[in-house]
Amino acid sequence: MTMTTSRTEVLVIGAGPAGIAAATAAAENGRHVIVLDDNGSAGGQIWREVTVEETASPHRGDATKRQAIERLRQSGAEVLGGRFVFSADASGALQTLQETSSGSLVEQFRFEQLILATGARERFLPFPGWTLPGVFGAGGLQALVKGGYPVAGKRVVVAGTGPLLLAVAAHLAQDGAVVSSVVEQASLAQLAPFAGSLLSDPAKLMQGARYRAMLWRTPYRIGCWVVEAIAASDGQRLSAVRLTNGARTWTEPCDLLACGYHLAPNTEVAALLGCAFRGAFVQVDQAQRTSRPNVFCAGEPTGIAGLEAALVQGEIAGLACAGRSSARLEKRAAAQRAFADAMEKAFALRSELRSLPRKDTIVCRCEDVAFGSLHGYTGWTDAKLQTRCGMGPCQGRICGPAVEHLLGWRPVSVRQPLFPVPLQAFCFQDEKVELDEPIEEKA
Ligand SMILES: Cc1cc2nc3c(=O)[nH]c(=O)nc-3n(C[C@H](O)[C@H](O)[C@H](O)COP(=O)(O)OP(=O)(O)OC[C@H]3O[C@@H](n4cnc5c(N)ncnc54)[C@H](O)[C@@H]3O)c2cc1C
C-alpha cells in the first residue's frame, strides 16, 4: 500500500455541480484548490453522462454542463477522481482511499478551508420483493442506462416519490423503454400547493412540462404506491408489481421496476466533523459556513433543492473561501431554500409505507437483516449491536433512512472509516508525515 500527503488552501469534497461551482469560484479568486470525488470524473449525479436535457435540447442542459466543466478546467483547480474520503478531522486533515490496478493508495490531504459538496443518494424503502432481480432504484436504473444498460422494449414501472421520477421516466422512454406507469405516493392535496408555487419559477415548470410531454402516453398515478414486487414462476426475476391507491389494489405486468423515495443527503463527513444539523441537513449561514470554523457546505447536504441551488450555493461557498460575497447570489440561495422546504413537504412519505414490509422482508441488504428481527429493540444502536443492521459495506447508507421511516430510529453517531478500508489505512493516521512542497503562488 502506498501512502502520500498533499496540502492545499481549499479542499472540496464532491465534484458534482455544487463542488464544481465552489472549486471554480475559489480558484478563480486566487485560492489553491483540490477537488476530491469517488467517481472517476467530475459531474456528480446529474452530469454523470448524457442527460435528458442534452439529448432533448442541445441548447440547454448541455450548455450549463459544458460551461461549468470548462470554467472549472480553466480555473486551475485540480480534480482528483476515484478517491473515497473515509476519514476527516477538524484539525485540517482528511484521508482518502483509491483502489488502483496496482493496489490501494491512501492519501492524506491537509487543508486550510474545506467545502463539503457531497450531494445526496436515493432513499429506498423496503417492501415484499424489493430485492428481486429487476427491481432498481429509480436514479440507479437511470445511471445504469447512462452507462449503456439496454432498456429498449422493456416494460418499466417508475415508482416512489419526488421530481426525480419524471426525469428518470423521461430518460428511460427516450432510451426506448415502454414506461407503463409513473407511480407517485404523494397525494394530490400535498402536490397541489407545490405545483402552484412552480408558477413563479418558469424554468422548473418548463422542465416538468418537457418531461411530461415526453411521457404523454404514460399515466402519472398520484397517491399510489407499490405494495409488492412479484416474481416470475422461476422465482428469479420480476414479472409484475402490485400497486394500490389505498382504496383499490391491482397488478401491473413489467420487466423492470425503478423505485426510489426522493433523496437522502450525504452528511456523513459533516457529522464526523461535528457540524451542527437542521433536521436531516447540515446547518449553514448565508455564506454556506457550517458551525465548524473553516468548514463550508453546499448543495444537497444542506437541503434537497436541485441543480440550480447546488450551483449557486457552491459559488457562494467558493467566494467565501476567497473572502468575497455576493448579495445577488445569497438572495437566490434564500429563495431556493424555500423551494427545498416546499419540496420536502410535497413529497413527505405517507404512513401507509410503514406497513409494507413483512417479517421476512430484508431491510439491511448488506447483512441480510429481516424486518422481523428488528422488533424488540429500543433504537438504532441496540438493534445494530444485536442484529448487525447497518454494519455492512454501505454502513447504513441504504437501510438507515429506511429504518428511520419504518421505526423512527436515527443513528446516534457517525464513526470513521466512512467506507470499509484495509487495516493499514489506519496505521497511516498515526504516522508523522512529511508534507509535499509548499504551495506555489498563483499568478
Ligand atoms: C441517483 C441520482 C440521480 C439524479 N438524477 C437527476 C436527474 O436526472 N435530473 C435532475 O435534475 N436531478 C437529478 N438528481 C439530483 C441532482 O443530483 C441534484 O439536484 C444536484 O445536481 C446535486 O448536486 P450536488 O453537487 O449537490 O451533488 P452530487 O451531484 O450528488 O455530487 C456529489 C458528489 O460527491 C461525491 N461524494 C460524496 N461523498 C463522498 C466521499 N465521502 N468521498 C468522495 N466523494 C464523495 C459523490 O460521489 C458525487 O459525485 C439525481 C440525484 C441522484 C442521487
Short mmCIF file of C-alpha atoms and ligand atoms in Angstrom, two decimals:
data_model
loop_
_atom_site.label_atom_id
_atom_site.label_comp_id
_atom_site.label_asym_id
_atom_site.label_seq_id
_atom_site.Cartn_x
_atom_site.Cartn_y
_atom_site.Cartn_z
CA MET A 1 0.00 0.00 0.00
CA THR A 2 1.33 3.43 -0.99
CA MET A 3 0.70 6.44 1.24
CA THR A 4 1.20 10.11 0.40
CA THR A 5 0.33 13.53 1.78
CA SER A 6 -0.68 16.68 -0.13
CA ARG A 7 -1.87 20.04 1.03
CA THR A 8 -3.97 22.81 -0.37
CA GLU A 9 -5.65 26.01 0.69
CA VAL A 10 -9.18 24.91 -0.24
CA LEU A 11 -10.21 21.27 -0.36
CA VAL A 12 -13.58 20.41 -1.90
CA ILE A 13 -15.21 17.01 -1.33
CA GLY A 14 -17.55 16.21 -4.22
CA ALA A 15 -17.23 17.10 -7.89
CA GLY A 16 -20.93 17.42 -8.61
CA PRO A 17 -22.44 20.76 -9.64
CA ALA A 18 -22.01 22.26 -6.13
CA GLY A 19 -18.37 21.17 -5.86
CA ILE A 20 -17.58 22.29 -9.41
CA ALA A 21 -19.05 25.75 -8.78
CA ALA A 22 -17.30 26.04 -5.41
CA ALA A 23 -13.90 24.98 -6.73
CA THR A 24 -14.18 27.27 -9.76
CA ALA A 25 -15.12 30.34 -7.70
CA ALA A 26 -12.37 29.75 -5.15
CA ALA A 27 -9.68 29.05 -7.77
CA GLU A 28 -10.73 31.98 -9.99
CA ASN A 29 -10.26 34.17 -6.93
CA GLY A 30 -6.70 33.09 -6.34
CA ARG A 31 -7.05 30.13 -3.97
CA HIS A 32 -5.16 26.87 -4.47
CA VAL A 33 -7.92 24.26 -4.82
CA ILE A 34 -8.10 20.46 -4.90
CA VAL A 35 -11.39 18.66 -5.55
CA LEU A 36 -11.86 15.02 -4.48
CA ASP A 37 -14.57 12.66 -5.72
CA ASP A 38 -15.15 8.94 -5.52
CA ASN A 39 -16.26 8.88 -9.15
CA GLY A 40 -13.67 8.75 -11.91
CA SER A 41 -14.51 12.19 -13.29
CA ALA A 42 -16.30 15.42 -12.40
CA GLY A 43 -20.06 15.72 -12.89
CA GLY A 44 -21.75 14.20 -9.83
CA GLN A 45 -25.12 12.51 -10.17
CA ILE A 46 -26.83 14.67 -12.75
CA TRP A 47 -23.86 15.21 -15.08
CA ARG A 48 -22.69 11.62 -14.85
CA GLU A 49 -23.10 11.07 -18.59
CA VAL A 50 -25.59 12.24 -21.17
CA THR A 51 -28.68 13.85 -19.63
CA VAL A 52 -32.21 14.04 -20.99
CA GLU A 53 -31.77 17.79 -21.46
CA GLU A 54 -28.73 17.26 -23.66
CA THR A 55 -30.40 14.81 -25.98
CA ALA A 56 -33.77 16.57 -26.00
CA SER A 57 -32.48 20.11 -26.29
CA PRO A 58 -28.80 20.50 -27.06
CA HIS A 59 -29.07 24.24 -26.37
CA ARG A 60 -29.94 23.88 -22.68
CA GLY A 61 -28.62 21.25 -20.28
CA ASP A 62 -25.61 20.69 -22.47
CA ALA A 63 -24.57 24.34 -22.30
CA THR A 64 -24.78 24.56 -18.48
CA LYS A 65 -22.71 21.43 -18.05
CA ARG A 66 -20.17 22.31 -20.74
CA GLN A 67 -19.68 25.81 -19.40
CA ALA A 68 -19.35 24.66 -15.79
CA ILE A 69 -16.80 21.98 -16.61
CA GLU A 70 -14.81 24.23 -18.97
CA ARG A 71 -14.69 27.01 -16.34
CA LEU A 72 -13.50 24.51 -13.76
CA ARG A 73 -10.76 23.34 -16.10
CA GLN A 74 -9.61 26.88 -16.81
CA SER A 75 -9.75 27.92 -13.14
CA GLY A 76 -6.71 25.79 -12.34
CA ALA A 77 -8.48 23.75 -9.64
CA GLU A 78 -7.15 20.20 -9.59
CA VAL A 79 -9.75 17.40 -9.72
CA LEU A 80 -8.73 14.03 -8.27
CA GLY A 81 -11.22 11.26 -9.06
CA GLY A 82 -11.54 7.75 -7.65
CA ARG A 83 -10.87 8.97 -4.06
CA PHE A 84 -13.21 7.87 -1.26
CA VAL A 85 -12.98 10.20 1.73
CA PHE A 86 -13.17 7.74 4.61
CA SER A 87 -11.94 9.83 7.49
CA ALA A 88 -11.68 13.50 8.42
CA ASP A 89 -10.88 15.62 11.45
CA ALA A 90 -11.47 19.24 12.24
CA SER A 91 -7.73 19.93 12.66
CA GLY A 92 -7.46 20.30 8.89
CA ALA A 93 -6.73 16.84 7.51
CA LEU A 94 -8.64 14.05 5.84
CA GLN A 95 -7.81 10.69 4.34
CA THR A 96 -8.88 9.08 1.08
CA LEU A 97 -8.64 5.59 -0.34
CA GLN A 98 -8.07 4.94 -4.02
CA GLU A 99 -8.19 1.43 -5.45
CA THR A 100 -5.87 1.09 -8.44
CA SER A 101 -4.79 -1.87 -10.55
CA SER A 102 -1.52 -1.92 -8.59
CA GLY A 103 -3.13 -1.82 -5.14
CA SER A 104 -4.64 0.60 -2.64
CA LEU A 105 -3.44 4.17 -2.31
CA VAL A 106 -4.14 6.07 0.90
CA GLU A 107 -3.68 9.80 0.67
CA GLN A 108 -3.81 12.43 3.34
CA PHE A 109 -4.91 15.94 2.38
CA ARG A 110 -4.23 18.91 4.61
CA PHE A 111 -6.32 22.00 4.06
CA GLU A 112 -6.99 25.49 5.37
CA GLN A 113 -10.64 25.52 4.31
CA LEU A 114 -12.91 22.64 3.48
CA ILE A 115 -16.06 22.69 1.33
CA LEU A 116 -18.40 19.73 1.73
CA ALA A 117 -20.30 19.19 -1.53
CA THR A 118 -21.10 15.53 -1.03
CA GLY A 119 -24.56 15.53 -2.65
CA ALA A 120 -27.35 13.07 -1.94
CA ARG A 121 -28.30 9.49 -2.62
CA GLU A 122 -31.62 7.83 -3.31
CA ARG A 123 -33.81 6.82 -0.39
CA PHE A 124 -35.14 3.27 -0.55
CA LEU A 125 -38.00 1.76 1.41
CA PRO A 126 -38.40 -1.99 1.77
CA PHE A 127 -41.49 -3.82 0.53
CA PRO A 128 -42.00 -7.50 -0.27
CA GLY A 129 -39.98 -8.40 -3.36
CA TRP A 130 -37.81 -5.27 -3.42
CA THR A 131 -34.65 -7.40 -3.54
CA LEU A 132 -35.73 -9.30 -6.69
CA PRO A 133 -33.56 -9.02 -9.81
CA GLY A 134 -35.28 -6.42 -11.99
CA VAL A 135 -36.05 -4.04 -9.12
CA PHE A 136 -33.78 -0.98 -9.20
CA GLY A 137 -33.54 2.41 -7.58
CA ALA A 138 -35.03 5.00 -9.94
CA GLY A 139 -31.81 7.04 -10.18
CA GLY A 140 -29.83 3.80 -10.06
CA LEU A 141 -31.50 2.47 -13.20
CA GLN A 142 -31.01 5.84 -14.88
CA ALA A 143 -27.30 5.72 -14.01
CA LEU A 144 -27.02 2.18 -15.43
CA VAL A 145 -28.75 3.26 -18.65
CA LYS A 146 -26.37 6.23 -18.94
CA GLY A 147 -23.60 3.64 -18.67
CA GLY A 148 -25.05 1.52 -21.51
CA TYR A 149 -27.54 -0.87 -19.82
CA PRO A 150 -30.15 -1.65 -22.52
CA VAL A 151 -33.82 -0.97 -21.74
CA ALA A 152 -35.23 -0.72 -25.28
CA GLY A 153 -38.56 -2.56 -25.50
CA LYS A 154 -38.64 -3.37 -21.76
CA ARG A 155 -41.80 -2.59 -19.79
CA VAL A 156 -40.86 -0.39 -16.85
CA VAL A 157 -42.87 0.92 -13.90
CA VAL A 158 -41.28 4.00 -12.31
CA ALA A 159 -42.44 4.45 -8.71
CA GLY A 160 -41.77 6.08 -5.37
CA THR A 161 -41.79 9.82 -4.80
CA GLY A 162 -40.16 13.06 -5.87
CA PRO A 163 -39.38 15.02 -9.03
CA LEU A 164 -36.66 12.53 -9.97
CA LEU A 165 -39.35 10.03 -11.03
CA LEU A 166 -40.40 12.10 -14.05
CA ALA A 167 -36.78 12.81 -15.02
CA VAL A 168 -35.95 9.10 -14.86
CA ALA A 169 -39.11 8.02 -16.70
CA ALA A 170 -38.41 10.53 -19.49
CA HIS A 171 -34.81 9.30 -19.77
CA LEU A 172 -35.88 5.64 -19.93
CA ALA A 173 -38.58 6.41 -22.52
CA GLN A 174 -36.01 8.19 -24.61
CA ASP A 175 -33.82 5.09 -24.49
CA GLY A 176 -36.70 3.02 -25.87
CA ALA A 177 -38.22 1.63 -22.67
CA VAL A 178 -42.00 1.26 -22.51
CA VAL A 179 -42.80 3.19 -19.32
CA SER A 180 -46.22 1.80 -18.39
CA SER A 181 -46.83 3.99 -15.28
CA VAL A 182 -45.21 6.66 -13.16
CA VAL A 183 -46.46 5.98 -9.62
CA GLU A 184 -46.18 8.88 -7.12
CA GLN A 185 -47.02 8.19 -3.48
CA ALA A 186 -47.72 11.83 -2.57
CA SER A 187 -51.38 12.84 -2.53
CA LEU A 188 -52.93 15.48 -4.75
CA ALA A 189 -53.50 17.62 -1.64
CA GLN A 190 -49.74 17.51 -0.92
CA LEU A 191 -48.70 18.17 -4.51
CA ALA A 192 -51.17 20.93 -5.48
CA PRO A 193 -49.58 23.77 -3.40
CA PHE A 194 -46.13 22.74 -4.63
CA ALA A 195 -47.28 22.75 -8.27
CA GLY A 196 -48.83 26.18 -7.65
CA SER A 197 -45.52 27.52 -6.29
CA LEU A 198 -43.80 26.49 -9.55
CA LEU A 199 -45.83 29.13 -11.41
CA SER A 200 -43.31 31.68 -10.12
CA ASP A 201 -40.42 29.57 -11.50
CA PRO A 202 -40.96 29.23 -15.26
CA ALA A 203 -37.71 27.28 -15.81
CA LYS A 204 -38.73 24.47 -13.44
CA LEU A 205 -42.27 24.50 -14.80
CA MET A 206 -40.94 24.15 -18.35
CA GLN A 207 -38.66 21.29 -17.30
CA GLY A 208 -41.61 19.41 -15.75
CA ALA A 209 -43.75 20.11 -18.83
CA ARG A 210 -40.98 18.83 -21.10
CA TYR A 211 -40.71 15.56 -19.17
CA ARG A 212 -44.50 15.19 -19.17
CA ALA A 213 -44.64 15.80 -22.93
CA MET A 214 -42.08 13.02 -23.47
CA LEU A 215 -44.38 10.73 -21.46
CA TRP A 216 -47.70 11.82 -22.91
CA ARG A 217 -48.98 8.25 -23.21
CA THR A 218 -47.86 7.22 -19.71
CA PRO A 219 -50.27 7.60 -16.77
CA TYR A 220 -48.90 9.64 -13.82
CA ARG A 221 -50.67 7.98 -10.89
CA ILE A 222 -50.79 10.37 -7.93
CA GLY A 223 -51.48 8.99 -4.45
CA CYS A 224 -50.45 5.43 -5.46
CA TRP A 225 -47.65 3.22 -4.25
CA VAL A 226 -46.04 -0.20 -4.78
CA VAL A 227 -47.27 -2.84 -2.34
CA GLU A 228 -45.25 -5.76 -3.67
CA ALA A 229 -42.88 -6.78 -6.46
CA ILE A 230 -43.98 -10.16 -7.82
CA ALA A 231 -41.52 -12.81 -9.06
CA ALA A 232 -41.94 -14.83 -12.25
CA SER A 233 -42.63 -18.58 -11.83
CA ASP A 234 -38.86 -19.31 -11.73
CA GLY A 235 -38.65 -17.03 -8.66
CA GLN A 236 -35.59 -15.40 -10.16
CA ARG A 237 -36.87 -12.24 -11.79
CA LEU A 238 -39.57 -9.62 -11.62
CA SER A 239 -42.77 -10.21 -13.58
CA ALA A 240 -45.23 -7.68 -12.17
CA VAL A 241 -45.87 -5.14 -9.42
CA ARG A 242 -48.88 -4.83 -7.16
CA LEU A 243 -49.99 -1.20 -6.86
CA THR A 244 -52.56 0.48 -4.64
CA ASN A 245 -54.20 3.87 -4.21
CA GLY A 246 -55.42 2.88 -0.74
CA ALA A 247 -58.92 2.06 -1.96
CA ARG A 248 -58.10 -0.33 -4.81
CA THR A 249 -55.18 -2.71 -5.42
CA TRP A 250 -54.19 -4.00 -8.86
CA THR A 251 -51.36 -5.83 -10.64
CA GLU A 252 -49.33 -4.36 -13.47
CA PRO A 253 -47.00 -6.64 -15.51
CA CYS A 254 -43.49 -5.27 -16.05
CA ASP A 255 -39.89 -6.33 -16.72
CA LEU A 256 -38.28 -3.66 -14.55
CA LEU A 257 -39.31 -1.59 -11.55
CA ALA A 258 -37.43 1.67 -10.93
CA CYS A 259 -38.35 2.70 -7.40
CA GLY A 260 -36.93 5.49 -5.22
CA TYR A 261 -38.37 7.64 -2.44
CA HIS A 262 -36.80 11.06 -3.07
CA LEU A 263 -33.25 11.68 -1.83
CA ALA A 264 -31.32 11.40 1.42
CA PRO A 265 -28.41 13.84 1.94
CA ASN A 266 -24.83 12.53 2.19
CA THR A 267 -23.95 14.12 5.53
CA GLU A 268 -21.52 11.57 6.96
CA VAL A 269 -18.38 13.72 6.59
CA ALA A 270 -20.20 16.71 8.11
CA ALA A 271 -21.32 14.56 11.04
CA LEU A 272 -17.79 13.22 11.52
CA LEU A 273 -16.50 16.80 11.74
CA GLY A 274 -19.15 17.70 14.31
CA CYS A 275 -21.07 20.19 12.14
CA ALA A 276 -24.46 21.29 13.54
CA PHE A 277 -27.58 20.00 11.78
CA ARG A 278 -31.01 21.44 10.97
CA GLY A 279 -33.10 18.25 10.99
CA ALA A 280 -31.52 15.87 8.49
CA PHE A 281 -29.50 18.65 6.82
CA VAL A 282 -26.25 20.46 7.55
CA GLN A 283 -26.90 23.88 9.05
CA VAL A 284 -25.26 26.75 7.14
CA ASP A 285 -25.36 30.54 7.24
CA GLN A 286 -25.83 32.81 4.21
CA ALA A 287 -22.17 32.28 3.19
CA GLN A 288 -22.61 28.46 3.39
CA ARG A 289 -20.48 28.35 6.57
CA THR A 290 -21.17 25.40 8.85
CA SER A 291 -20.89 25.60 12.64
CA ARG A 292 -17.25 24.40 12.39
CA PRO A 293 -14.58 27.01 11.66
CA ASN A 294 -13.35 26.99 8.03
CA VAL A 295 -15.80 24.25 7.02
CA PHE A 296 -18.41 25.15 4.38
CA CYS A 297 -21.19 23.06 2.89
CA ALA A 298 -23.04 23.44 -0.43
CA GLY A 299 -25.61 21.54 -2.47
CA GLU A 300 -27.85 18.68 -1.37
CA PRO A 301 -26.41 18.11 2.16
CA THR A 302 -27.93 21.50 3.11
CA GLY A 303 -31.37 20.69 1.63
CA ILE A 304 -32.64 18.88 -1.47
CA ALA A 305 -33.18 21.80 -3.86
CA GLY A 306 -31.92 20.73 -7.31
CA LEU A 307 -29.23 21.70 -9.79
CA GLU A 308 -29.56 25.49 -9.78
CA ALA A 309 -29.38 25.63 -5.99
CA ALA A 310 -26.28 23.41 -5.98
CA LEU A 311 -24.55 25.73 -8.46
CA VAL A 312 -25.49 28.91 -6.58
CA GLN A 313 -24.57 27.57 -3.14
CA GLY A 314 -21.29 26.18 -4.47
CA GLU A 315 -20.34 29.56 -5.92
CA ILE A 316 -21.20 31.33 -2.64
CA ALA A 317 -19.02 28.88 -0.68
CA GLY A 318 -16.12 29.21 -3.14
CA LEU A 319 -16.29 33.02 -3.00
CA ALA A 320 -16.46 32.92 0.81
CA CYS A 321 -13.23 30.90 0.90
CA ALA A 322 -11.62 33.78 -1.01
CA GLY A 323 -13.07 36.34 1.40
CA ARG A 324 -15.75 37.54 -1.03
CA SER A 325 -19.54 37.54 -1.06
CA SER A 326 -22.39 38.27 -3.47
CA ALA A 327 -25.72 39.69 -2.26
CA ARG A 328 -27.33 38.67 -5.57
CA LEU A 329 -26.34 35.02 -5.15
CA GLU A 330 -27.35 35.00 -1.47
CA LYS A 331 -30.83 36.25 -2.42
CA ARG A 332 -31.17 33.45 -4.98
CA ALA A 333 -29.98 30.88 -2.43
CA ALA A 334 -32.60 32.06 0.10
CA ALA A 335 -35.37 31.59 -2.49
CA GLN A 336 -34.01 28.12 -3.31
CA ARG A 337 -34.04 27.17 0.38
CA ALA A 338 -37.75 28.00 0.44
CA PHE A 339 -38.18 25.78 -2.64
CA ALA A 340 -36.37 22.91 -0.85
CA ASP A 341 -38.67 23.26 2.16
CA ALA A 342 -41.74 23.23 -0.12
CA MET A 343 -40.45 20.11 -1.88
CA GLU A 344 -39.82 18.39 1.45
CA LYS A 345 -43.47 18.93 2.41
CA ALA A 346 -44.85 17.99 -1.02
CA PHE A 347 -43.05 14.65 -1.11
CA ALA A 348 -43.32 13.74 2.59
CA LEU A 349 -43.74 9.99 2.98
CA ARG A 350 -47.19 8.63 3.78
CA SER A 351 -47.62 6.47 6.88
CA GLU A 352 -49.02 3.52 4.86
CA LEU A 353 -45.49 2.82 3.58
CA ARG A 354 -44.51 1.76 7.10
CA SER A 355 -46.79 -1.26 6.98
CA LEU A 356 -45.46 -2.69 3.70
CA PRO A 357 -42.57 -4.90 4.90
CA ARG A 358 -43.43 -8.37 6.15
CA LYS A 359 -41.49 -10.14 8.90
CA ASP A 360 -39.23 -11.81 6.33
CA THR A 361 -38.70 -8.69 4.15
CA ILE A 362 -34.99 -7.84 4.10
CA VAL A 363 -34.27 -4.35 5.44
CA CYS A 364 -30.44 -4.36 5.61
CA ARG A 365 -29.31 -5.83 2.30
CA CYS A 366 -25.60 -5.92 3.24
CA GLU A 367 -26.13 -8.05 6.35
CA ASP A 368 -29.40 -9.80 5.34
CA VAL A 369 -31.37 -8.46 8.31
CA ALA A 370 -35.13 -9.03 8.01
CA PHE A 371 -37.75 -6.58 9.27
CA GLY A 372 -39.00 -9.11 11.86
CA SER A 373 -35.57 -9.29 13.53
CA LEU A 374 -35.65 -5.55 14.31
CA HIS A 375 -38.59 -5.81 16.67
CA GLY A 376 -37.98 -5.61 20.41
CA TYR A 377 -35.05 -3.19 20.28
CA THR A 378 -35.09 0.29 21.74
CA GLY A 379 -33.19 2.07 19.00
CA TRP A 380 -30.63 2.01 16.23
CA THR A 381 -27.55 1.27 18.36
CA ASP A 382 -29.25 -1.55 20.25
CA ALA A 383 -30.54 -3.16 17.04
CA LYS A 384 -27.22 -2.66 15.30
CA LEU A 385 -25.27 -4.39 18.05
CA GLN A 386 -27.63 -7.36 18.20
CA THR A 387 -28.52 -7.85 14.51
CA ARG A 388 -25.65 -6.16 12.56
CA CYS A 389 -28.24 -4.00 10.76
CA GLY A 390 -26.31 -1.16 9.09
CA MET A 391 -22.88 -2.70 9.72
CA GLY A 392 -22.17 -3.93 6.19
CA PRO A 393 -20.20 -2.35 3.37
CA CYS A 394 -22.66 0.53 2.82
CA GLN A 395 -22.50 1.39 6.54
CA GLY A 396 -26.24 2.02 6.80
CA ARG A 397 -26.50 4.36 3.81
CA ILE A 398 -29.34 2.25 2.35
CA CYS A 399 -31.08 0.83 5.43
CA GLY A 400 -30.51 3.87 7.69
CA PRO A 401 -33.09 6.18 6.06
CA ALA A 402 -35.47 3.18 5.66
CA VAL A 403 -35.24 2.24 9.34
CA GLU A 404 -35.74 5.88 10.26
CA HIS A 405 -39.05 5.96 8.37
CA LEU A 406 -40.19 2.49 9.48
CA LEU A 407 -39.22 2.65 13.16
CA GLY A 408 -38.26 6.28 13.83
CA TRP A 409 -34.66 5.42 14.79
CA ARG A 410 -31.85 7.80 13.83
CA PRO A 411 -28.16 6.84 14.01
CA VAL A 412 -26.69 8.49 17.11
CA SER A 413 -23.17 8.95 15.75
CA VAL A 414 -21.01 8.50 12.68
CA ARG A 415 -17.58 6.95 13.02
CA GLN A 416 -14.60 6.51 10.76
CA PRO A 417 -14.00 4.77 8.47
CA LEU A 418 -16.95 6.00 6.43
CA PHE A 419 -16.26 3.18 3.96
CA PRO A 420 -14.59 -0.19 4.53
CA VAL A 421 -10.81 0.28 4.15
CA PRO A 422 -7.79 -2.00 4.61
CA LEU A 423 -6.40 -2.02 8.17
CA GLN A 424 -3.12 -0.39 7.08
CA ALA A 425 -5.05 2.74 6.17
CA PHE A 426 -5.31 3.45 9.88
CA CYS A 427 -1.61 2.99 10.57
CA PHE A 428 -1.05 5.98 8.31
CA GLN A 429 -3.02 8.28 10.55
CA ASP A 430 -0.65 7.72 13.47
CA GLU A 431 2.45 8.45 11.45
CA LYS A 432 4.19 11.77 11.37
CA VAL A 433 4.09 12.66 7.70
CA GLU A 434 6.19 14.96 5.58
CA LEU A 435 4.17 17.46 3.60
CA ASP A 436 4.63 18.00 -0.12
CA GLU A 437 6.38 21.05 -1.48
CA PRO A 438 4.93 24.40 -0.34
CA ILE A 439 2.03 25.63 -2.45
CA GLU A 440 3.21 27.75 -5.36
CA GLU A 441 1.99 31.31 -5.54
CA LYS A 442 -0.64 31.67 -8.27
CA ALA A 443 -0.13 34.38 -10.87
C1 LIG B 1 -29.13 8.87 -8.27
C2 LIG B 1 -29.49 10.31 -8.57
C3 LIG B 1 -29.90 10.68 -9.86
C4 LIG B 1 -30.26 12.01 -10.14
N1 LIG B 1 -30.70 12.32 -11.40
C5 LIG B 1 -31.14 13.59 -11.64
C6 LIG B 1 -31.69 13.95 -12.92
O1 LIG B 1 -31.78 13.12 -13.82
N2 LIG B 1 -32.14 15.22 -13.11
C7 LIG B 1 -32.06 16.15 -12.10
O2 LIG B 1 -32.49 17.30 -12.30
N3 LIG B 1 -31.52 15.85 -10.90
C8 LIG B 1 -31.09 14.60 -10.64
N4 LIG B 1 -30.58 14.28 -9.40
C9 LIG B 1 -30.46 15.34 -8.40
C10 LIG B 1 -29.16 16.12 -8.63
O3 LIG B 1 -28.09 15.27 -8.37
C11 LIG B 1 -29.08 17.34 -7.73
O4 LIG B 1 -30.17 18.16 -7.97
C12 LIG B 1 -27.84 18.21 -7.87
O5 LIG B 1 -27.31 18.16 -9.13
C13 LIG B 1 -26.89 17.86 -6.76
O6 LIG B 1 -25.63 18.43 -6.94
P1 LIG B 1 -24.55 18.25 -5.79
O7 LIG B 1 -23.27 18.81 -6.32
O8 LIG B 1 -25.10 18.78 -4.51
O9 LIG B 1 -24.43 16.67 -5.56
P2 LIG B 1 -23.95 15.46 -6.50
O10 LIG B 1 -24.16 15.72 -7.92
O11 LIG B 1 -24.58 14.26 -5.89
O12 LIG B 1 -22.36 15.41 -6.25
C14 LIG B 1 -21.79 14.97 -5.04
C15 LIG B 1 -20.52 14.22 -5.34
O13 LIG B 1 -19.82 13.95 -4.12
C16 LIG B 1 -19.28 12.64 -4.18
N5 LIG B 1 -19.07 12.17 -2.80
C17 LIG B 1 -19.98 12.06 -1.80
N6 LIG B 1 -19.39 11.58 -0.68
C18 LIG B 1 -18.09 11.38 -0.97
C19 LIG B 1 -16.97 10.89 -0.23
N7 LIG B 1 -17.07 10.51 1.06
N8 LIG B 1 -15.76 10.79 -0.86
C20 LIG B 1 -15.62 11.17 -2.16
N9 LIG B 1 -16.66 11.67 -2.91
C21 LIG B 1 -17.87 11.77 -2.32
C22 LIG B 1 -20.38 11.86 -4.92
O14 LIG B 1 -19.90 10.66 -5.49
C23 LIG B 1 -20.78 12.87 -6.00
O15 LIG B 1 -20.02 12.74 -7.18
C24 LIG B 1 -30.20 12.98 -9.10
C25 LIG B 1 -29.77 12.61 -7.82
C26 LIG B 1 -29.42 11.29 -7.55
C27 LIG B 1 -28.98 10.92 -6.14
#
